[in-house]
CSV table of C-alpha atoms in Angstrom, one decimal:
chain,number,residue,atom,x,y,z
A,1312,UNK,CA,64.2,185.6,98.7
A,1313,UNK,CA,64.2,183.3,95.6
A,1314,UNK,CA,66.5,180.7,95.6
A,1315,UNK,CA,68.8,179.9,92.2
A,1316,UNK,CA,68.3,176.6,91.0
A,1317,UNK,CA,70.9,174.9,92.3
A,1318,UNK,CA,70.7,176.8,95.6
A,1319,UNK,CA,66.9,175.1,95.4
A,1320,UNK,CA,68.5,172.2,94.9
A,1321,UNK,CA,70.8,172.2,97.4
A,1322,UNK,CA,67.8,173.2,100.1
A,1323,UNK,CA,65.7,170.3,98.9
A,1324,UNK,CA,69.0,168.0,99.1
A,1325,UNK,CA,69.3,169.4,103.0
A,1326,UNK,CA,65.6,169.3,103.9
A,1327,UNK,CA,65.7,165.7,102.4
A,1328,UNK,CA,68.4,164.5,104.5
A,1329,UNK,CA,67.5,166.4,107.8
A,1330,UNK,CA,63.7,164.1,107.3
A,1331,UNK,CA,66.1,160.9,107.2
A,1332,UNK,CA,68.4,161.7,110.1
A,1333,UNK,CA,65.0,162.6,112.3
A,1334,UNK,CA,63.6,159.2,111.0
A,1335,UNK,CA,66.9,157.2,112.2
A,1336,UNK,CA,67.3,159.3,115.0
A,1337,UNK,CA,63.9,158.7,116.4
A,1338,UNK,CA,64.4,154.7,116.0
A,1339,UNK,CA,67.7,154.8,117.4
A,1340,UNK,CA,66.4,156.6,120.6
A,1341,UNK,CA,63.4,153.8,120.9
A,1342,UNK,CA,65.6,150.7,120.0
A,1343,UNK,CA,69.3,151.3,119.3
A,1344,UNK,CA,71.3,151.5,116.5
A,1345,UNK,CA,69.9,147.7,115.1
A,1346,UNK,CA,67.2,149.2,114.9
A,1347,UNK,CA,67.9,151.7,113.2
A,1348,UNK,CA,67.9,149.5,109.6
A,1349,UNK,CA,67.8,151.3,105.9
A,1350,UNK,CA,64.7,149.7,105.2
A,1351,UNK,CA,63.0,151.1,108.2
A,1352,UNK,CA,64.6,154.3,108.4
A,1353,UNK,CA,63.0,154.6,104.3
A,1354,UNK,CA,59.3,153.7,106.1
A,1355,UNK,CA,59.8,155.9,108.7
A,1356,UNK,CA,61.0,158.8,106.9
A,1357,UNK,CA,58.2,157.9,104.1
A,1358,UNK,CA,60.9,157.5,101.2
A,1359,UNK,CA,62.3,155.1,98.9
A,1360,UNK,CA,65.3,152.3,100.1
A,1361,UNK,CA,67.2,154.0,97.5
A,1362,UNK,CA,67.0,157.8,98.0
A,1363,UNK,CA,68.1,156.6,102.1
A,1364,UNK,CA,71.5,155.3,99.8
A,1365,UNK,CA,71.5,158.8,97.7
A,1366,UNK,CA,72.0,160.5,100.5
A,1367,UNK,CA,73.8,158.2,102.5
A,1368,UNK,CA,76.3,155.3,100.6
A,1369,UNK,CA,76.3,153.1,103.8
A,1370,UNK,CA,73.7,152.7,106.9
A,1371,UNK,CA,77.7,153.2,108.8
A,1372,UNK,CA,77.4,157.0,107.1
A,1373,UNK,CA,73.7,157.5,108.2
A,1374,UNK,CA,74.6,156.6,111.8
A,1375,UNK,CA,77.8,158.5,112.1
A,1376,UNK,CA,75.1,161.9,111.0
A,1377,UNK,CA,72.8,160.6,113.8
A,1378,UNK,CA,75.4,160.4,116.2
A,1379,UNK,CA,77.3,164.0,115.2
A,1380,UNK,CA,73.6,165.8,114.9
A,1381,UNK,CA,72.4,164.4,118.7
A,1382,UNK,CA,75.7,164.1,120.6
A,1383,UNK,CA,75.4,168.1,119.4
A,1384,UNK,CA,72.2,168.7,121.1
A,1385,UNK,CA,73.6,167.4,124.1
A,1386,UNK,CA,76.9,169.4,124.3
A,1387,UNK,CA,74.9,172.6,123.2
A,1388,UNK,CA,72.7,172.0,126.3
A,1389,UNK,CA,75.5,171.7,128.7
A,1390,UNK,CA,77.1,174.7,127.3
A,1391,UNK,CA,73.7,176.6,127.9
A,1392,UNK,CA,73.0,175.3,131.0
A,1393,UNK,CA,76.4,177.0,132.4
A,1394,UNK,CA,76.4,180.2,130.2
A,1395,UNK,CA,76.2,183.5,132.0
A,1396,UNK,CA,76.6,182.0,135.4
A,1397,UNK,CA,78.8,184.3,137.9
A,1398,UNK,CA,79.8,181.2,139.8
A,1399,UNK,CA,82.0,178.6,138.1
A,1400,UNK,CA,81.2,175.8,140.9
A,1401,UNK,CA,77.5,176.7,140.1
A,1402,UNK,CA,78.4,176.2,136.3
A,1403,UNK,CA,79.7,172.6,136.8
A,1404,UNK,CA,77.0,171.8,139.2
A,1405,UNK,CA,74.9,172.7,136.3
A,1406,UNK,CA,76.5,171.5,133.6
A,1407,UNK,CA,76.2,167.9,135.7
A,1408,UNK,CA,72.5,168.1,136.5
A,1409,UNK,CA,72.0,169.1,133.4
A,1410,UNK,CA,74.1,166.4,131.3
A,1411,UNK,CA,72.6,163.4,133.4
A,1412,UNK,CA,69.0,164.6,133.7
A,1413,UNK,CA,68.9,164.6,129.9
A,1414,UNK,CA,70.5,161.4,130.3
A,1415,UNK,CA,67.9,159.7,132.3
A,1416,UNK,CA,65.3,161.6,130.4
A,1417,UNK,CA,66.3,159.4,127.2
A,1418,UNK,CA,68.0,156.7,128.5
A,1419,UNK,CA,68.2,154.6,125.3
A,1420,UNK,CA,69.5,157.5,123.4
A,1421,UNK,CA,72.2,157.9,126.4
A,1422,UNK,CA,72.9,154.2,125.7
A,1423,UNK,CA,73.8,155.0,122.3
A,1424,UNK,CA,75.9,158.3,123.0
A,1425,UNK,CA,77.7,156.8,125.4
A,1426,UNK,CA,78.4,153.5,125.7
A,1427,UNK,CA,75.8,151.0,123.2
A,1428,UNK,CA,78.4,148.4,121.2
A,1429,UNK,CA,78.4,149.8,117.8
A,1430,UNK,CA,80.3,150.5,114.0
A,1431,UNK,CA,83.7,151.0,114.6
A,1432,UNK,CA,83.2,154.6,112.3
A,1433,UNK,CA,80.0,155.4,115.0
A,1434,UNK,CA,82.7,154.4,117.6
A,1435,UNK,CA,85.4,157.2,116.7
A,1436,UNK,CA,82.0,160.0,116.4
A,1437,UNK,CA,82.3,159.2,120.5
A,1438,UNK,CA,85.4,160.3,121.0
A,1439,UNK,CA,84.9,163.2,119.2
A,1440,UNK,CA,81.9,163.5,121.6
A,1441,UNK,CA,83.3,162.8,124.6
A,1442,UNK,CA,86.5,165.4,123.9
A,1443,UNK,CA,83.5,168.4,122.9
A,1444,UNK,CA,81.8,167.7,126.6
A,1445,UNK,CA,85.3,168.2,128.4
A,1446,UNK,CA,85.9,171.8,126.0
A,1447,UNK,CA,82.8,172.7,128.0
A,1448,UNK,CA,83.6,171.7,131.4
A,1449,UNK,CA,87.6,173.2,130.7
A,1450,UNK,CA,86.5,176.0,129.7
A,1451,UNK,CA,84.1,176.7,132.7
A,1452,UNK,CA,86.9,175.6,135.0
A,1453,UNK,CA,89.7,177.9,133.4
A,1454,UNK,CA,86.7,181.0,133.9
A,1455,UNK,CA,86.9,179.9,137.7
A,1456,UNK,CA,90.4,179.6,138.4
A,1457,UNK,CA,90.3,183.2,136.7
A,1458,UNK,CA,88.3,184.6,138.9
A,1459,UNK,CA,89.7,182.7,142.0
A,1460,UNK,CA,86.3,180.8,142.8
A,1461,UNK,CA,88.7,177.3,142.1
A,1462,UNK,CA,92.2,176.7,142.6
A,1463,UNK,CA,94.8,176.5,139.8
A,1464,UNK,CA,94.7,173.0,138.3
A,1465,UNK,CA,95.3,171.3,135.0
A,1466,UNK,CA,91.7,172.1,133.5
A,1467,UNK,CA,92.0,170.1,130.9
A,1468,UNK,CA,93.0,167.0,132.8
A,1469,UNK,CA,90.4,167.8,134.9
A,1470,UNK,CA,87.3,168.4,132.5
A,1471,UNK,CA,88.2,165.1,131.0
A,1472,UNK,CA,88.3,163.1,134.2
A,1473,UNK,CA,84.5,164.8,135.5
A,1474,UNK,CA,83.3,163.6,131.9
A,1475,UNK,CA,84.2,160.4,132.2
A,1476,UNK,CA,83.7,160.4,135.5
A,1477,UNK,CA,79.8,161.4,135.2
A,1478,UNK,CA,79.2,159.1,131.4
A,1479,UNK,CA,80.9,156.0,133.7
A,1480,UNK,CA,78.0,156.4,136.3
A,1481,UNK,CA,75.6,157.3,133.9
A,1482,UNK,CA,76.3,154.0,131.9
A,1483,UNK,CA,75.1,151.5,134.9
A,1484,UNK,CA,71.8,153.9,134.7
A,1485,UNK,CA,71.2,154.0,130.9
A,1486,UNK,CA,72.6,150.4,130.0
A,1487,UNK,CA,69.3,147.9,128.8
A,1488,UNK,CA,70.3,145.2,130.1
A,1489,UNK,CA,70.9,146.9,134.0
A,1490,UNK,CA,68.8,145.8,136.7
A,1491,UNK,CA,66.1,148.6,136.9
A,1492,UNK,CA,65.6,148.2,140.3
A,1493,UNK,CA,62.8,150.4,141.9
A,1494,UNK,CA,65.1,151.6,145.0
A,1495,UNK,CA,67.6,153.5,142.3
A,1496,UNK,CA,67.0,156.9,143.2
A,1497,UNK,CA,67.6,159.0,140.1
A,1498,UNK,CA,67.5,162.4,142.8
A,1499,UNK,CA,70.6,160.4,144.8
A,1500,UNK,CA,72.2,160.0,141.6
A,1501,UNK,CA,72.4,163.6,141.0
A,1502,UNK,CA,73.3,164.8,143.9
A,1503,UNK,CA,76.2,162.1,144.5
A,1504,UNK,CA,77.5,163.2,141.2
A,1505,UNK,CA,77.1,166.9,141.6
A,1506,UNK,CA,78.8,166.3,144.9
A,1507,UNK,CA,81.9,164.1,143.4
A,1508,UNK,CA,82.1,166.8,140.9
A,1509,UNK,CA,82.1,170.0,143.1
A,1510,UNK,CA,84.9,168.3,145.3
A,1511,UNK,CA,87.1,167.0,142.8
A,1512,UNK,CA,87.3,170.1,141.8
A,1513,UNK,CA,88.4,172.0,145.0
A,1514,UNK,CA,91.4,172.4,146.7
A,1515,UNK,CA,90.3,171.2,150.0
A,1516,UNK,CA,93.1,173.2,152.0
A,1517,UNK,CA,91.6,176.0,149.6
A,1518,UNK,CA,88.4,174.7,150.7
A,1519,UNK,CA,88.7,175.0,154.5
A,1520,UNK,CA,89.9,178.0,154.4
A,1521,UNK,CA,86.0,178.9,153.0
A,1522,UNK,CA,84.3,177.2,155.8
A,1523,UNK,CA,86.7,178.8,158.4
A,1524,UNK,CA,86.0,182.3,157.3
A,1525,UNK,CA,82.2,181.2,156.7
A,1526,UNK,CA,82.5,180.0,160.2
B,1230,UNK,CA,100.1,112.8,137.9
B,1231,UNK,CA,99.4,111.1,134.1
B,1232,UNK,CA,96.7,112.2,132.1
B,1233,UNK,CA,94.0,110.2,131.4
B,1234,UNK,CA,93.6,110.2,127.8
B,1235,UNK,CA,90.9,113.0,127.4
B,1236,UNK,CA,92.7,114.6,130.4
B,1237,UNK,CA,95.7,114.9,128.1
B,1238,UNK,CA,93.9,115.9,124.8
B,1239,UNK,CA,92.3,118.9,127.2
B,1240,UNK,CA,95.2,120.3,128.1
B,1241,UNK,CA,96.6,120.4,124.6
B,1242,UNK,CA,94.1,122.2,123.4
B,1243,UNK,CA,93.6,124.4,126.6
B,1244,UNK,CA,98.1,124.7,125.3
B,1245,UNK,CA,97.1,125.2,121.6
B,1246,UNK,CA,94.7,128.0,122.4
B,1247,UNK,CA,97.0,129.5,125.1
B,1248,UNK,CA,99.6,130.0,122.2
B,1249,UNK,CA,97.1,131.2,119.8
B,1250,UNK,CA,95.6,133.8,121.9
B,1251,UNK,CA,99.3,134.9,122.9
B,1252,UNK,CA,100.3,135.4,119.8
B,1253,UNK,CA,97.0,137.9,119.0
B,1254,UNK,CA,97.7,139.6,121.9
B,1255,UNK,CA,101.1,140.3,121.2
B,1256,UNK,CA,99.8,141.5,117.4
B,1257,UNK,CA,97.1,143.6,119.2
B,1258,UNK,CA,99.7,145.5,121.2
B,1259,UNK,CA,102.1,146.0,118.7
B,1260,UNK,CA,98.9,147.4,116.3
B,1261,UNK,CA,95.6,147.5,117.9
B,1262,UNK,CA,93.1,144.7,116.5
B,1263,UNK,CA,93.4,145.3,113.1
B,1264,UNK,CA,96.9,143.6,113.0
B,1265,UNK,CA,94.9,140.5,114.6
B,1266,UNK,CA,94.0,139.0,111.2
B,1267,UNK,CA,93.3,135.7,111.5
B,1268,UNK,CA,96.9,134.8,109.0
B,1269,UNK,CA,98.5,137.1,110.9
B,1270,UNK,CA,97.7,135.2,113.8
B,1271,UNK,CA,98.4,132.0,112.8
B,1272,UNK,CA,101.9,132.7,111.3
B,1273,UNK,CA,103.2,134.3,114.7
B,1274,UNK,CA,101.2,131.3,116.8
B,1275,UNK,CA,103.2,129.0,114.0
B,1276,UNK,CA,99.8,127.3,113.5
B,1277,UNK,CA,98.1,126.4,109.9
B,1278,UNK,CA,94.8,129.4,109.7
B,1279,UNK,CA,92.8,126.3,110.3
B,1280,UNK,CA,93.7,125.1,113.4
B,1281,UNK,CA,92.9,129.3,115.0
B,1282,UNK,CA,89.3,128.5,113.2
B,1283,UNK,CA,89.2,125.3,114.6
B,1284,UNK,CA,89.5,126.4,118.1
B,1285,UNK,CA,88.0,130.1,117.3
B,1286,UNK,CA,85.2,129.9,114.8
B,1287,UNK,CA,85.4,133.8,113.9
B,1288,UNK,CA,87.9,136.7,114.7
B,1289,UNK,CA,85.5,138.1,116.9
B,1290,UNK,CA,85.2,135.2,119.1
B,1291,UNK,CA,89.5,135.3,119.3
B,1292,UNK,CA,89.5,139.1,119.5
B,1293,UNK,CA,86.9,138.3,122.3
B,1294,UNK,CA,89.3,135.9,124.5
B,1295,UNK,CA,92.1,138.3,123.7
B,1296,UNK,CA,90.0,141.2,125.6
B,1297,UNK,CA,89.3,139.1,128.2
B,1298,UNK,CA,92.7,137.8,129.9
B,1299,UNK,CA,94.6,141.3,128.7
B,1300,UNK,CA,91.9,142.8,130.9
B,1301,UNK,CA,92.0,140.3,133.5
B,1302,UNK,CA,95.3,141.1,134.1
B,1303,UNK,CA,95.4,144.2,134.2
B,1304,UNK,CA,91.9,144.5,137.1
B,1305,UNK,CA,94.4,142.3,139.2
B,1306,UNK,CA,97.7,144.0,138.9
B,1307,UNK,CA,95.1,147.2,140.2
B,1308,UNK,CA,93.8,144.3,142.9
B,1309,UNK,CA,97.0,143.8,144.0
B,1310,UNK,CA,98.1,147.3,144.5
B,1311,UNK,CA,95.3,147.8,147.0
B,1312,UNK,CA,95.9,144.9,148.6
B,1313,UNK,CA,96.9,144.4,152.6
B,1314,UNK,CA,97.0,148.7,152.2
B,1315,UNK,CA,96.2,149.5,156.1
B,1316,UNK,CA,94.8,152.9,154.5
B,1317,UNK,CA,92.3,153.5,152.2
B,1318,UNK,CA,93.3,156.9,150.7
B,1319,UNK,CA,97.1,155.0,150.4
B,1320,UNK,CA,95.2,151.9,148.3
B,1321,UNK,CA,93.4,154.3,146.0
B,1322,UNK,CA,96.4,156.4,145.5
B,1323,UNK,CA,97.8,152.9,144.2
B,1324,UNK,CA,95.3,151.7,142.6
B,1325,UNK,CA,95.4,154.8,140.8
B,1326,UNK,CA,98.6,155.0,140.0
B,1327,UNK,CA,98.9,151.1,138.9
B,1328,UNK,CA,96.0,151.7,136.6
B,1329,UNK,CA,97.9,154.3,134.7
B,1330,UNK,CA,101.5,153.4,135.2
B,1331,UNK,CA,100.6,149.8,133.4
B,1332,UNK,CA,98.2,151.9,130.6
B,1333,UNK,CA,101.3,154.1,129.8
B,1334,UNK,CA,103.7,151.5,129.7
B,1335,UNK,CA,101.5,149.8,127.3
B,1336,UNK,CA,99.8,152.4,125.1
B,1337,UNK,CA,98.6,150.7,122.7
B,1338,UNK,CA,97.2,147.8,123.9
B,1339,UNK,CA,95.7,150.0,126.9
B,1340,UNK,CA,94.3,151.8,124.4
B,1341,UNK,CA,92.8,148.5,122.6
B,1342,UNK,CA,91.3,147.9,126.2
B,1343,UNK,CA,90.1,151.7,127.1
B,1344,UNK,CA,88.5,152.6,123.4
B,1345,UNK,CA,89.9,151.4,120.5
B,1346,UNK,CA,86.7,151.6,118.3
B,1347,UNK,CA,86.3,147.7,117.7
B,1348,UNK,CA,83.5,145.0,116.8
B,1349,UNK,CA,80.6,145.2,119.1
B,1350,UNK,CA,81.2,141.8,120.5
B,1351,UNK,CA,84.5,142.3,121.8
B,1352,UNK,CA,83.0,146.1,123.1
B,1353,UNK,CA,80.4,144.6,125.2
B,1354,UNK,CA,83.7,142.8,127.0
B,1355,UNK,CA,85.0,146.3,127.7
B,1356,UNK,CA,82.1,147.3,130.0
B,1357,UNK,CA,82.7,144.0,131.8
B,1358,UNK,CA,86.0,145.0,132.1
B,1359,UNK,CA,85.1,148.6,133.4
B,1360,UNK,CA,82.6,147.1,136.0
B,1361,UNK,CA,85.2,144.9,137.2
B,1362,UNK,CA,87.8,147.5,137.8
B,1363,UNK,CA,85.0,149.5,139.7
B,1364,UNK,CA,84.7,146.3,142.0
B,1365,UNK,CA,87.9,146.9,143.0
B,1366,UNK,CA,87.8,150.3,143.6
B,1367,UNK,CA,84.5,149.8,144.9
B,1368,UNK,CA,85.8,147.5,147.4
B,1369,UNK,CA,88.6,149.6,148.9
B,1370,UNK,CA,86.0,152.7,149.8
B,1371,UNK,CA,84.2,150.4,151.7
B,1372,UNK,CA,87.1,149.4,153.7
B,1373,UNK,CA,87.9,153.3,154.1
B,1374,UNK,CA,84.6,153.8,155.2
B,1375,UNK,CA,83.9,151.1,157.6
B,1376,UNK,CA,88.0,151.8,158.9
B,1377,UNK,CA,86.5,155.4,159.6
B,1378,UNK,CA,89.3,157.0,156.9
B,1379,UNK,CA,86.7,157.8,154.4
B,1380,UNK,CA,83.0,159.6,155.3
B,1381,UNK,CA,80.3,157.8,154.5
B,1382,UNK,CA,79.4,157.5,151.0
B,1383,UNK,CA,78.0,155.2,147.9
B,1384,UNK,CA,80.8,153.4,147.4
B,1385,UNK,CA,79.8,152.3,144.1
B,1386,UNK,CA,79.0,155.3,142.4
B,1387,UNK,CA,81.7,156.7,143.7
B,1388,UNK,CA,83.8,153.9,142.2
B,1389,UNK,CA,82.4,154.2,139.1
B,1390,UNK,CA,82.8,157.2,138.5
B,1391,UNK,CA,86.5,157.3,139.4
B,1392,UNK,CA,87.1,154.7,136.8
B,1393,UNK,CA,85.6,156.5,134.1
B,1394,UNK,CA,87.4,159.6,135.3
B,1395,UNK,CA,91.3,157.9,134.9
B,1396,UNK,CA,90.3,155.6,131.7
B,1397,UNK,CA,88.8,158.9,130.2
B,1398,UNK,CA,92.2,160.8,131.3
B,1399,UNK,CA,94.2,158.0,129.7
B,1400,UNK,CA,92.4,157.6,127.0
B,1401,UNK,CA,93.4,160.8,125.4
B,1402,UNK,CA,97.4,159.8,126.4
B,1403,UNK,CA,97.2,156.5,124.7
B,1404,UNK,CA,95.5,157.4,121.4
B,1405,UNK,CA,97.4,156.5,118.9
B,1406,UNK,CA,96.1,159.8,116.9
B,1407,UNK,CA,97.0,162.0,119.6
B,1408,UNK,CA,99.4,164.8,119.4
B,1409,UNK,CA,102.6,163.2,120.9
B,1410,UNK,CA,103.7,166.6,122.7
B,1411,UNK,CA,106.5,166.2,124.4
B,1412,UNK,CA,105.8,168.8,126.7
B,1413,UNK,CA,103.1,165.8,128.3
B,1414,UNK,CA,104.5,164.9,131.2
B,1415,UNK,CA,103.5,161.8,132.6
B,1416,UNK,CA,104.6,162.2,136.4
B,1417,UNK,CA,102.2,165.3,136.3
B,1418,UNK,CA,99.1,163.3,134.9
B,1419,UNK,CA,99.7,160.4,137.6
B,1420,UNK,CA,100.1,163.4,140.5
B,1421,UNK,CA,96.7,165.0,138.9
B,1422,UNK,CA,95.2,161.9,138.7
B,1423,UNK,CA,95.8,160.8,142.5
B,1424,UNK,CA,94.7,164.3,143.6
B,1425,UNK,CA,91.5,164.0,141.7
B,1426,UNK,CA,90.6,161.0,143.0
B,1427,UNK,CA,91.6,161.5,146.6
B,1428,UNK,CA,89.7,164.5,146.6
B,1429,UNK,CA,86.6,163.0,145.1
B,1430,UNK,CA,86.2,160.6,147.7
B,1431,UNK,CA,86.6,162.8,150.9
B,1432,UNK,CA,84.8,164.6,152.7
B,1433,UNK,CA,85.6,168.3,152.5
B,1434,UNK,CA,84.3,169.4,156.1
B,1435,UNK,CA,85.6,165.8,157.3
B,1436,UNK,CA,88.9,166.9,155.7
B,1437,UNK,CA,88.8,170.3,157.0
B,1438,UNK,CA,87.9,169.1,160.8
B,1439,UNK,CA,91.0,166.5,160.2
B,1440,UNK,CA,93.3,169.5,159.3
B,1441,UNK,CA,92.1,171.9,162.2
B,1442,UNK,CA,92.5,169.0,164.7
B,1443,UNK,CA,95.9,168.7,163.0
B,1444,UNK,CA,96.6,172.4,163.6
C-alpha cells in the first residue's frame, strides 16, 4: 500500500526514532542511564548529535521514551504470563516468577526500572510503571475472588503491596553496587517470593479450611 | 563543663547547621523539595544565603542531610514500636501501623521520603533509608522465629519485601497528585495493611495446626 507523502514522512520520522530508543535502550541496559549520553546514543544508533536533538529536545525526553517503551515490555510480559490461566493463585504465582526472572535475567535494566537514582521527569515514568504492574496483579486478584479461588479483599490495596513487595526484594538483587555473593540462590529467591505472595493473598481461616477438606 | 575554644566554635556550627537543616525540613514538608531553595532556606533559618553555602556547598548536599535525620526518625519511631513487644506478630502489627500512622500524618514529607522524584544524590539516601527500615523489620522475624511464634523463614527477604509492600501502599495515599477521595478511609488501609503483613509472614499449615489445636 503506498504511503502519501507525509504519511512517508511520518513512517520515516517513527522508524527514525524507534533506531534511537533501541540505541539508548541497549546502553542503558549495559551501563545505566549515564551511560546512556547523546553523543553515544548518536554512535550507537549511527546518526548525527543533532538529528538525536530532532527527535528528542532533551537527553531527559529520550530517557523518559526508554523508560515508557521497556517498563512496557515488562508489564506486557506479566500480563501474558497470567492470561488464560483457570487458577488465579496460579496466575500471581506466575505473574511473580515471571516478573523477577526477567528481572534477574537483565539485572542492570531492572536497576534502572526500578530503583537506579535518576532525572526527576524519568523518576515520575516509575510511578506510572509501578501503578501499570499492580492493574495486572488487581485485576488477576478481582478474577479470583470472582470465582471464589481467593477471599474478598481490597485488590487494589493488595496488588500494590505484592508489587512493591516483589521490586523491594528484587532491588537488593539487581542493585550494582550489592554484594554478589555466590551463596545467593536466585531459585530460593523465587520461591520465597512466590510463597510471600501466595500467602498474603489468602485468608488463612479460608485457607485451612482447604487443607482440612484436602485432608 | 566550658568549652575549649574549638570545642565552642564546634558546637556552633553543629547549632548553625541544626537550624539550617530545620528550617529545610520544615519547607520540604510544607512543599516537597522544590520549596527547599537555597533563599528560601535561609530566610526561614534567618541566616544570610551565604552562611547555608558556607556550611552546605550545594542544595543537594542540604537536601541530602535533610533526607537523612527526617528518615532517621522516622526508622526509630518504627524501632520503638517493636520494641520490648513479647510477641512477634503484636511488634509487626506495630511496626506496621507506626510506619503508616506517622506517613499519613505527614503526607507530604512522607511522600518526600517514600518517592518524591528528586536529585539522584538525595535518592541514593532513600534506599539507605528503605534498607534500614528492613533492619528493623528484619530484626523482629527473627525474634518470632527463634520465640517459636513465627515458622522458619528468610527473615530478610521477608522483611524486605514487607517494606516495599506498605511504602508502595502509602505511596499512592501520600501523592500529592492523587485523587483525594474521600471515600479513602484510612483505618481500612492500616487494618489491610496489618493483615497483609501478618499473613505474609506465617505459616499457613503452622497457622492452620495453631487454629485446630485452638478448636
Amino acid at each position: 500500500m503506498p504511503y502519501r507523502p507525509t504519511e512517508r514522512t511520518e513512517a520515516r520520522r517513527v522508524a527514525a526514532r524507534g533506531v534511537i530508543v533501541d540505541a539508548a535502550t541497549e546502553l542503558v541496559a549495559h551501563g545505566g542511564y549515564r551511560e546512556a549520553q547523546v553523543a553515544a546514543v548518536a554512535r550507537r544508533a549511527g546518526v548525527a548529535t543533532g538529528t538525536v536533538y530532532r527527535h528528542f529536545p532533551s537527553k531527559a525526553d529520550l530517557l523518559v521514551e526508554v523508560f515508557r517503551r521497556a517498563a512496557r515490555r515488562e508489564v506486557d510480559a506479566v500480563a501474558s504470563a497470567t492470561a488464560g490461566r483457570e487458577d488465579a493463585r496460579d496466575a500471581l504465582a506466575e505473574a511473580v516468577r515471571t516478573f523477577a526472572r526477567r528481572a534477574l535475567r537483565s539485572r542492570r535494566l531492572a536497576w534502572a526500572l526500578l530503583a537506579e537514582p535518576v532525572d526527576p521527569a524519568v523518576e515520575a515514568e516509575r510511578l506510572a510503571f509501578r501503578r501499570a504492574y499492580a492493574a495486572v496483579f488487581a485485576a488477576t486478584i478481582r478474577d479470583g475472588i470472582a470465582r471464589g479461588q481467593l477471599p474478598a479483599q481490597d485488590a487494589g490495596l493488595t496488588a500494590t503491596a505484592l508489587v512493591g513487595a516483589v521490586g523491594e526484594a528484587l532491588v537488593d538483587w539487581v542493585a550494582p553496587a550489592s554484594p554478589t555473593t555466590p551463596a545467593r540462590d536466585a531459585g530460593a529467591l523465587l520461591q520465597g517470593l512466590v510463597t510471600f505472595c501466595l500467602r498474603a493473598t489468602t485468608d488463612q481461616e479460608h485457607d485451612a479450611d482447604v487443607h482440612h477438606h484436602a485432608a
